[in-house]
Coordinates of C-alpha atoms in Angstrom, one line a residue:
M1 CA 1.4 3.4 -7.4
E2 CA 1.2 3.4 -11.2
H3 CA 4.9 4.1 -11.4
V4 CA 5.7 1.2 -9.1
L5 CA 3.4 -1.2 -11.0
A6 CA 4.9 -0.2 -14.3
T7 CA 8.6 -0.2 -13.3
G8 CA 8.8 -2.5 -10.3
L9 CA 10.6 -1.9 -7.0
S10 CA 14.0 -1.3 -8.7
Q11 CA 12.8 2.2 -9.6
V12 CA 11.7 3.2 -6.1
S13 CA 13.7 6.1 -5.0
V14 CA 12.5 9.2 -3.3
R15 CA 13.3 11.2 -6.5
Q16 CA 11.4 8.8 -8.8
L17 CA 8.4 8.5 -6.5
A18 CA 8.2 12.3 -6.2
A19 CA 8.4 12.7 -9.9
A20 CA 5.7 10.1 -10.5
A21 CA 3.5 11.9 -8.0
G22 CA 4.3 15.3 -9.6
I23 CA 5.8 16.8 -6.4
S24 CA 9.3 17.6 -5.2
D25 CA 11.4 15.2 -3.2
R26 CA 11.1 17.4 -0.1
M27 CA 7.3 17.4 -0.4
L28 CA 7.2 13.6 -0.5
I29 CA 9.3 13.4 2.6
Y30 CA 7.2 16.1 4.3
Y31 CA 4.0 14.1 3.6
F32 CA 5.3 10.7 4.4
G33 CA 8.2 11.3 6.8
N34 CA 10.6 8.9 5.1
K35 CA 11.0 6.7 2.1
A36 CA 10.0 3.5 4.0
T37 CA 6.6 5.0 4.9
A38 CA 6.1 6.3 1.4
V39 CA 6.9 2.9 -0.1
S40 CA 4.7 1.1 2.4
E41 CA 1.8 3.3 1.6
V42 CA 2.3 2.9 -2.2
L43 CA 2.4 -0.9 -1.8
M44 CA -0.7 -1.0 0.4
A45 CA -2.5 1.1 -2.1
A46 CA -1.6 -1.4 -4.8
A47 CA -2.9 -4.2 -2.5
M48 CA -6.2 -2.4 -2.1
R49 CA -6.6 -2.0 -5.8
M50 CA -5.8 -5.7 -6.3
E51 CA -8.4 -6.5 -3.6
A52 CA -11.0 -4.5 -5.5
M53 CA -10.3 -6.4 -8.7
L54 CA -10.5 -9.7 -7.0
S55 CA -13.7 -8.7 -5.2
A56 CA -15.2 -8.0 -8.6
A57 CA -14.5 -11.6 -9.5
L58 CA -15.6 -12.9 -6.1
P59 CA -17.8 -10.5 -4.0
P60 CA -18.1 -10.6 -0.3
G61 CA -20.8 -13.0 1.0
V62 CA -20.0 -15.7 -1.5
R63 CA -18.3 -18.8 -0.3
L64 CA -16.7 -21.2 -2.8
P65 CA -15.4 -24.7 -2.4
R66 CA -11.6 -25.0 -2.4
Q67 CA -11.4 -26.0 -6.1
A68 CA -13.8 -23.3 -7.3
M69 CA -11.8 -20.7 -5.3
F70 CA -8.6 -21.9 -6.9
D71 CA -10.1 -21.8 -10.4
T72 CA -11.7 -18.4 -9.8
M73 CA -8.5 -16.9 -8.4
T74 CA -6.2 -18.3 -11.1
A75 CA -8.6 -17.1 -13.8
A76 CA -8.7 -13.6 -12.3
L77 CA -4.9 -13.5 -11.9
R78 CA -4.2 -14.3 -15.6
S79 CA -5.2 -10.8 -16.9
E80 CA -2.4 -8.5 -17.8
E81 CA -3.4 -6.0 -15.2
T82 CA -3.3 -8.5 -12.3
R83 CA -0.1 -10.0 -13.6
L84 CA 1.6 -6.7 -12.8
F85 CA 0.3 -7.0 -9.3
M86 CA 1.5 -10.5 -9.0
A87 CA 4.9 -9.5 -10.3
L88 CA 5.1 -6.7 -7.7
W89 CA 4.0 -9.2 -5.0
I90 CA 6.8 -11.6 -5.9
E91 CA 9.2 -8.7 -5.9
I92 CA 8.0 -7.6 -2.4
I93 CA 8.5 -11.1 -1.0
A94 CA 12.0 -11.3 -2.5
K95 CA 13.0 -7.8 -1.2
S96 CA 11.6 -8.6 2.3
F97 CA 14.4 -11.2 2.7
R98 CA 17.2 -8.7 1.9
E99 CA 15.6 -5.5 3.0
P100 CA 13.3 -6.2 6.0
D101 CA 12.5 -2.5 6.4
P102 CA 10.0 -1.6 4.8
Y103 CA 9.4 -4.7 2.8
G104 CA 9.0 -7.3 5.6
P105 CA 6.1 -5.6 7.4
V106 CA 4.5 -4.7 4.1
A107 CA 4.7 -8.4 2.9
T108 CA 3.3 -9.5 6.2
R109 CA 0.4 -7.0 6.0
I110 CA -0.5 -7.9 2.4
A111 CA -0.2 -11.7 3.0
R112 CA -2.4 -11.5 6.1
F113 CA -4.9 -9.3 4.3
F114 CA -5.3 -11.6 1.3
L115 CA -5.3 -14.7 3.4
Q116 CA -8.2 -13.3 5.4
W117 CA -9.9 -12.2 2.2
M118 CA -9.8 -15.9 1.1
I119 CA -10.9 -17.2 4.5
D120 CA -14.0 -15.0 4.2
R121 CA -14.8 -16.5 0.8
I122 CA -13.9 -20.1 1.0
E123 CA -16.1 -23.0 2.3
G124 CA -15.3 -25.0 5.3
E125 CA -17.2 -26.6 8.2
T126 CA -15.2 -24.8 10.8
D127 CA -13.0 -21.7 11.0
D128 CA -10.0 -23.9 11.1
E129 CA -11.0 -25.8 8.0
R130 CA -11.6 -22.4 6.2
K131 CA -8.2 -21.2 7.3
S132 CA -6.6 -24.5 6.1
N133 CA -8.4 -24.3 2.8
A134 CA -7.5 -20.7 2.3
A135 CA -3.8 -21.3 3.2
L136 CA -3.6 -24.2 0.7
V137 CA -5.2 -22.1 -2.2
F138 CA -3.0 -19.1 -1.3
A139 CA 0.2 -21.2 -1.4
M140 CA -0.8 -22.9 -4.6
I141 CA -1.6 -19.6 -6.3
D142 CA 1.6 -17.9 -5.2
G143 CA 3.6 -21.0 -6.2
M144 CA 2.0 -21.0 -9.7
A145 CA 2.7 -17.3 -10.0
M146 CA 6.4 -17.9 -9.4
I147 CA 6.4 -20.8 -11.9
E148 CA 4.6 -18.8 -14.5
A149 CA 7.0 -15.9 -14.1
C150 CA 9.9 -18.3 -14.9
L151 CA 8.6 -20.7 -17.5
P152 CA 6.8 -20.4 -20.9
D153 CA 3.1 -21.0 -21.1
E154 CA 3.4 -24.4 -22.8
E155 CA 5.3 -25.7 -19.8
T156 CA 3.1 -24.2 -17.2
V157 CA -0.3 -25.4 -18.5
P158 CA 0.3 -29.1 -17.4
M159 CA 1.7 -27.8 -14.1
R160 CA -1.4 -25.6 -13.5
E161 CA -3.6 -28.7 -14.2
A162 CA -1.6 -30.8 -11.8
V163 CA -1.8 -28.1 -9.1
A164 CA -5.6 -27.9 -9.7
R165 CA -5.9 -31.6 -9.2
A166 CA -3.8 -31.4 -6.0
V167 CA -6.1 -28.7 -4.7
T168 CA -9.1 -31.1 -5.2
T169 CA -7.4 -34.1 -3.6
A170 CA -5.6 -32.5 -0.7
P171 CA -7.0 -33.4 2.7

């Protein structure tokens, strides 16, 4: 996982994963069966670590209004460590379009996992309202992550503020 976080998905070969784990290529395949399963497990381990970091910022049992959820999540995602996870998340999404196996199912699992994580922590009168609020915040955070990956900070600050206002005013 550390290797993938540090180098991204372009350096994900059986040989490189095995070397990072300190085992032979054959042992990696023996334990995981194939590269797709090994990659899937590494990416899910990264998602679990990200979840632990986010849960430190917003523990279970706490429900926030939509705006506070957005603010809390964007603040948590600005650290250098979480930026690596967001970069990996963007890479997983991009690869899922071109290489559905293993990236498509992994992207789906991670998206569903984090969406449910938000649903469990966001305010709403009904389940449907919490789902809608979580989907809005999830989309806004991922959208901002892509913008911030492409543009310098001085350009993204006003965009982040505009998105924060939109989170507040959206129905």
